[in-house]
Every structure is written in C-alpha cells, then in structure tokens.
Amino acid sequence: MTTVAAPTVVHTRAPGKINVFLAVGDLQDDGYHELATAYQAVSLYEDVRARHADDFTVRVTAAPGIDVDSVPTDDRNLALRAARLLAASTGHRGGVDLTIEKTVPVAGGMGGGSADAAAALLACDTLWGTNVGRDELLRLCAELGADVPFAFTGGTAIGTGRGDELSAALAKGQFQWVLALPDVGLSTPAVYRELDEHRRRHAGEIRSVRQPVVEAGVLQALRAGDAAFLAECLHNDLQAPALHLQPALAEVLELGEGAGALAGIVSGSGPTVAFLAADLDAALELQIALSAARLQVVRATGPVHGARVVAD
Ligand code: C5P
C-alpha cells in the first residue's frame, strides 16, 4: 500500500481578468450594483504558496515594476481573509503562512486581489486537506468579493448579480492584449459613486437601467474568436466615471488607439487601460509605441485557466 505524504507547501496560481463588457445597473440596498459583465481571464498570474503555521501571516512579493507597498499584510489582506474564512467554515485548527508573488497590477481594475483570494482558498484547502469541494469553494469566493468566483473559474464567463453569479461562455482562440498601467490611483467604490452621481444629475435624460444585460455581439465575437468584432463590442459603463475622475486616462486611450490598437477600454474600475490588438505582431508594435511614451506596459493573452495547484 502506498501512502501519500501530506504536503508541507502548496503552490497555487490564479489569473487576473479584463471585463470586455461591463454594464452597471442601479445601486441595490446592500451597497452593490447589479452587473452584467463578460469576463476574460488573462495570462497575468498571482502565485500563492501556503505553508503550515500556528498563526495567519502573509508576505507579498512582486514582478519587477509592480509596487506592492500599498498591499496590506494585516487582516485587510484578501488572501489572509480567504484563509481565515476557510478555517472558520471548516473548523480547521491551526493557521497558514502565505507568500504571494504578484504579476497583476496592484489596484488596477484587473482583479489581482481577487486572484490572491481565489488562489489562497485553493492553497489552504489543499494544504489542510479540508477538501470542501468546488461548489463550497465558489460560495466562499463570493463571500470575499464580487470578482473572486471568476478568478477561481477563469476562462470566459458572463457574470450577473454583483458579478459573482457566473455562467460559462464559449470562446475560441486567443486574444492579444496590451495593458497600459498609468501612474494614477482610482478607488473602485469612488468610481461607482461617480457613476451614481452622474446618473442622479441626469435622471431626467437617462432611463433607469435596472436589468443590465451583456449585448449579443460580445458573445458572438468571443465565440468566433474574432478580435476585430470584439473590438467593436468592448464596453464599460465605469469608463466615463473613471475618465471623469482621472482625465489623463483619455490621453492614454487616444495614444493606444493612434498606435494601432483595434480598440482600448478602461479595465473594470481602472486605471489600467486594456488595448485589444489584431495579432501578436500588432501587440508587440503597440507595446513598443506605448513604452516609448514612457508608460508602463505589459502584454497578456486570454482566455486562460482559473485557479490551479502548480506542481513545483
Ligand atoms: O466586491 P468588491 O470588494 O470587489 O467590491 C468593491 C466595491 O466596489 C464595493 O464595495 C462597491 O462599492 C463596488 N461594487 C459595486 N457593485 C458591484 C461590485 C462592486 O458597487 N457589483
């Protein structure tokens, strides 16, 4: 009989995301907005390593160019909250020492913190042998944040509710993205608030959008793997409020579109601007052009897989 030794360290990885379509409905009583979004997971990953410990601790490291100073390492850290939530819900006694290696821009609207949480849940579940199953992990993900279930499932999906009720969407091929990371800050709640205020100010002209939906064209473009068609369908209701709060983002959008991008879009609540390129060559040219304008730029492809255990 062979026995499998309990792991001493578990390494997991979860992806960042781009909302290729994001329609925001009205503010609900719980402080969240009803959303209809199309998510695509992209090849920027958060790596989490979990080791047995008596207490709950986290260390954060990053790829060159990513500043992790603003990432909390106390109980506000989403990965740590994920670990504590799993321990509380399973009655697991003992803690975990987490190390996060970030590649997703911090506070950029690409779901890096959500990916940390999804990867940490999977890492702890594997390390502790709690084996709660996929449905329960997804339920815990939704408790941690609106984008966390998608970081867990990855691929391409439609999100409704707060963005946490997922249905898989068909997608073909690979899309080429170039991401510009402007050196400005935007807070997600502030961007949603700006949208609400704009809608209140123009209540007479704008009809209520109680039931947002993902437009059919987006689904067709994803299904066909047609980058030019997807470029025409990119949409984000949070873009206008993000540009209002940070007008410099409009210049970044113009720069990328003038340098050969099929289209650009503010990613989530920003400030990352995602440009869709026709193919790899166009993406490389765009990356050079944006870098020459002294922007921090990374390239990514999508869709990619969700949270996984990585064999070291
Ligand atoms: O769920 P998460 O912590 O990522 O959300 C951050 C903030 O974004 C919320 O506190 C809320 O202000 C805003 N939000 C929202 N409606 C959503 C998702 C997020 O208003 N569906």
PDB file of N, CA, C and O and ligand atoms in Angstrom, residues 24 27 31-35 78 81 114 142 144-148 161-163 188-190 192-193 196, ligand 1:
ATOM      1  N   VAL A  24     -23.561  48.391 -15.831  1.00  0.00           N
ATOM      2  CA  VAL A  24     -23.857  48.570 -14.408  1.00  0.00           C
ATOM      3  C   VAL A  24     -25.305  49.014 -14.248  1.00  0.00           C
ATOM      4  O   VAL A  24     -25.719  49.996 -14.857  1.00  0.00           O
ATOM      5  N   LEU A  27     -27.960  51.012  -8.053  1.00  0.00           N
ATOM      6  CA  LEU A  27     -27.423  50.696  -6.724  1.00  0.00           C
ATOM      7  C   LEU A  27     -28.483  49.927  -5.927  1.00  0.00           C
ATOM      8  O   LEU A  27     -29.648  50.323  -5.883  1.00  0.00           O
ATOM      9  N   GLY A  31     -25.598  48.041  -1.076  1.00  0.00           N
ATOM     10  CA  GLY A  31     -24.443  48.881  -1.407  1.00  0.00           C
ATOM     11  C   GLY A  31     -23.741  48.437  -2.682  1.00  0.00           C
ATOM     12  O   GLY A  31     -22.795  49.085  -3.127  1.00  0.00           O
ATOM     13  N   TYR A  32     -24.188  47.329  -3.267  1.00  0.00           N
ATOM     14  CA  TYR A  32     -23.614  46.841  -4.522  1.00  0.00           C
ATOM     15  C   TYR A  32     -24.535  47.196  -5.686  1.00  0.00           C
ATOM     16  O   TYR A  32     -25.717  47.437  -5.500  1.00  0.00           O
ATOM     17  N   HIS A  33     -23.967  47.182  -6.893  1.00  0.00           N
ATOM     18  CA  HIS A  33     -24.754  47.419  -8.097  1.00  0.00           C
ATOM     19  C   HIS A  33     -25.010  46.093  -8.803  1.00  0.00           C
ATOM     20  O   HIS A  33     -24.147  45.214  -8.808  1.00  0.00           O
ATOM     21  N   GLU A  34     -26.175  46.025  -9.435  1.00  0.00           N
ATOM     22  CA  GLU A  34     -26.474  44.878 -10.292  1.00  0.00           C
ATOM     23  C   GLU A  34     -25.577  45.012 -11.543  1.00  0.00           C
ATOM     24  O   GLU A  34     -25.523  46.091 -12.130  1.00  0.00           O
ATOM     25  N   LEU A  35     -24.888  43.936 -11.906  1.00  0.00           N
ATOM     26  CA  LEU A  35     -23.989  43.992 -13.073  1.00  0.00           C
ATOM     27  C   LEU A  35     -24.375  42.986 -14.143  1.00  0.00           C
ATOM     28  O   LEU A  35     -25.005  41.969 -13.847  1.00  0.00           O
ATOM     29  N   LEU A  78      -6.786  40.271   1.351  1.00  0.00           N
ATOM     30  CA  LEU A  78      -7.877  39.393   0.910  1.00  0.00           C
ATOM     31  C   LEU A  78      -7.486  37.906   0.955  1.00  0.00           C
ATOM     32  O   LEU A  78      -8.335  37.045   1.208  1.00  0.00           O
ATOM     33  N   ARG A  81      -7.808  36.895   4.520  1.00  0.00           N
ATOM     34  CA  ARG A  81      -9.239  36.769   4.850  1.00  0.00           C
ATOM     35  C   ARG A  81      -9.809  35.475   4.279  1.00  0.00           C
ATOM     36  O   ARG A  81     -10.642  34.813   4.896  1.00  0.00           O
ATOM     37  N   SER A 114      -8.508  39.792  -5.983  1.00  0.00           N
ATOM     38  CA  SER A 114      -9.478  38.693  -6.093  1.00  0.00           C
ATOM     39  C   SER A 114      -8.761  37.400  -6.449  1.00  0.00           C
ATOM     40  O   SER A 114      -9.090  36.328  -5.933  1.00  0.00           O
ATOM     41  N   ALA A 142     -17.457  33.967  -3.280  1.00  0.00           N
ATOM     42  CA  ALA A 142     -18.448  35.046  -3.425  1.00  0.00           C
ATOM     43  C   ALA A 142     -18.554  35.871  -2.144  1.00  0.00           C
ATOM     44  O   ALA A 142     -18.853  37.064  -2.197  1.00  0.00           O
ATOM     45  N   LEU A 144     -16.086  36.673  -0.360  1.00  0.00           N
ATOM     46  CA  LEU A 144     -14.879  37.503  -0.258  1.00  0.00           C
ATOM     47  C   LEU A 144     -14.887  38.708  -1.194  1.00  0.00           C
ATOM     48  O   LEU A 144     -14.233  39.709  -0.930  1.00  0.00           O
ATOM     49  N   GLY A 145     -15.634  38.627  -2.294  1.00  0.00           N
ATOM     50  CA  GLY A 145     -15.672  39.762  -3.223  1.00  0.00           C
ATOM     51  C   GLY A 145     -16.364  39.374  -4.513  1.00  0.00           C
ATOM     52  O   GLY A 145     -16.419  38.190  -4.870  1.00  0.00           O
ATOM     53  N   ALA A 146     -16.845  40.392  -5.222  1.00  0.00           N
ATOM     54  CA  ALA A 146     -17.660  40.152  -6.416  1.00  0.00           C
ATOM     55  C   ALA A 146     -16.873  39.443  -7.527  1.00  0.00           C
ATOM     56  O   ALA A 146     -17.430  38.645  -8.285  1.00  0.00           O
ATOM     57  N   ASP A 147     -15.564  39.726  -7.638  1.00  0.00           N
ATOM     58  CA  ASP A 147     -14.755  39.162  -8.738  1.00  0.00           C
ATOM     59  C   ASP A 147     -14.063  37.859  -8.372  1.00  0.00           C
ATOM     60  O   ASP A 147     -13.402  37.256  -9.211  1.00  0.00           O
ATOM     61  N   VAL A 148     -14.157  37.447  -7.109  1.00  0.00           N
ATOM     62  CA  VAL A 148     -13.358  36.298  -6.658  1.00  0.00           C
ATOM     63  C   VAL A 148     -13.832  34.979  -7.303  1.00  0.00           C
ATOM     64  O   VAL A 148     -12.988  34.177  -7.728  1.00  0.00           O
ATOM     65  N   GLY A 161     -25.728  39.459 -11.201  1.00  0.00           N
ATOM     66  CA  GLY A 161     -25.804  39.756  -9.771  1.00  0.00           C
ATOM     67  C   GLY A 161     -24.771  40.825  -9.472  1.00  0.00           C
ATOM     68  O   GLY A 161     -24.683  41.838 -10.177  1.00  0.00           O
ATOM     69  N   ARG A 162     -23.943  40.586  -8.451  1.00  0.00           N
ATOM     70  CA  ARG A 162     -22.837  41.524  -8.177  1.00  0.00           C
ATOM     71  C   ARG A 162     -21.669  41.317  -9.129  1.00  0.00           C
ATOM     72  O   ARG A 162     -20.633  41.958  -9.003  1.00  0.00           O
ATOM     73  N   GLY A 163     -21.804  40.353 -10.032  1.00  0.00           N
ATOM     74  CA  GLY A 163     -20.697  39.929 -10.901  1.00  0.00           C
ATOM     75  C   GLY A 163     -20.224  38.547 -10.484  1.00  0.00           C
ATOM     76  O   GLY A 163     -19.335  37.962 -11.086  1.00  0.00           O
ATOM     77  N   THR A 188     -12.209  51.774  -6.415  1.00  0.00           N
ATOM     78  CA  THR A 188     -13.402  51.161  -7.018  1.00  0.00           C
ATOM     79  C   THR A 188     -14.693  51.789  -6.470  1.00  0.00           C
ATOM     80  O   THR A 188     -15.555  52.203  -7.269  1.00  0.00           O
ATOM     81  N   PRO A 189     -14.875  51.886  -5.138  1.00  0.00           N
ATOM     82  CA  PRO A 189     -16.121  52.499  -4.650  1.00  0.00           C
ATOM     83  C   PRO A 189     -16.297  53.935  -5.156  1.00  0.00           C
ATOM     84  O   PRO A 189     -17.413  54.348  -5.476  1.00  0.00           O
ATOM     85  N   ALA A 190     -15.187  54.686  -5.292  1.00  0.00           N
ATOM     86  CA  ALA A 190     -15.287  56.081  -5.763  1.00  0.00           C
ATOM     87  C   ALA A 190     -15.770  56.129  -7.211  1.00  0.00           C
ATOM     88  O   ALA A 190     -16.548  57.013  -7.586  1.00  0.00           O
ATOM     89  N   TYR A 192     -17.692  53.844  -8.760  1.00  0.00           N
ATOM     90  CA  TYR A 192     -19.133  53.521  -8.738  1.00  0.00           C
ATOM     91  C   TYR A 192     -19.941  54.724  -8.240  1.00  0.00           C
ATOM     92  O   TYR A 192     -21.003  55.031  -8.772  1.00  0.00           O
ATOM     93  N   ARG A 193     -19.415  55.418  -7.212  1.00  0.00           N
ATOM     94  CA  ARG A 193     -20.131  56.593  -6.673  1.00  0.00           C
ATOM     95  C   ARG A 193     -20.251  57.686  -7.722  1.00  0.00           C
ATOM     96  O   ARG A 193     -21.289  58.317  -7.863  1.00  0.00           O
ATOM     97  N   ASP A 196     -23.006  56.824 -10.051  1.00  0.00           N
ATOM     98  CA  ASP A 196     -24.320  57.087  -9.424  1.00  0.00           C
ATOM     99  C   ASP A 196     -24.636  58.575  -9.433  1.00  0.00           C
ATOM    100  O   ASP A 196     -25.769  58.975  -9.722  1.00  0.00           O
TER     101      ASP A 196
HETATM  102  O1  C5P B   1     -16.689  43.061  -4.020  1.00  0.00           O
HETATM  103  P1  C5P B   1     -15.548  44.023  -4.000  1.00  0.00           P
HETATM  104  O2  C5P B   1     -14.936  44.169  -2.654  1.00  0.00           O
HETATM  105  O3  C5P B   1     -14.547  43.756  -5.071  1.00  0.00           O
HETATM  106  O4  C5P B   1     -16.195  45.455  -4.371  1.00  0.00           O
HETATM  107  C1  C5P B   1     -15.525  46.649  -4.094  1.00  0.00           C
HETATM  108  C2  C5P B   1     -16.513  47.810  -4.140  1.00  0.00           C
HETATM  109  O5  C5P B   1     -16.970  48.003  -5.479  1.00  0.00           O
HETATM  110  C3  C5P B   1     -17.781  47.600  -3.321  1.00  0.00           C
HETATM  111  O6  C5P B   1     -17.592  47.985  -2.003  1.00  0.00           O
HETATM  112  C4  C5P B   1     -18.760  48.518  -4.050  1.00  0.00           C
HETATM  113  O7  C5P B   1     -18.568  49.868  -3.674  1.00  0.00           O
HETATM  114  C5  C5P B   1     -18.322  48.403  -5.506  1.00  0.00           C
HETATM  115  N1  C5P B   1     -19.120  47.390  -6.251  1.00  0.00           N
HETATM  116  C6  C5P B   1     -20.427  47.686  -6.571  1.00  0.00           C
HETATM  117  N2  C5P B   1     -21.179  46.762  -7.257  1.00  0.00           N
HETATM  118  C7  C5P B   1     -20.646  45.594  -7.647  1.00  0.00           C
HETATM  119  C8  C5P B   1     -19.296  45.280  -7.363  1.00  0.00           C
HETATM  120  C9  C5P B   1     -18.549  46.217  -6.651  1.00  0.00           C
HETATM  121  O8  C5P B   1     -20.953  48.759  -6.230  1.00  0.00           O
HETATM  122  N3  C5P B   1     -21.404  44.713  -8.311  1.00  0.00           N
END
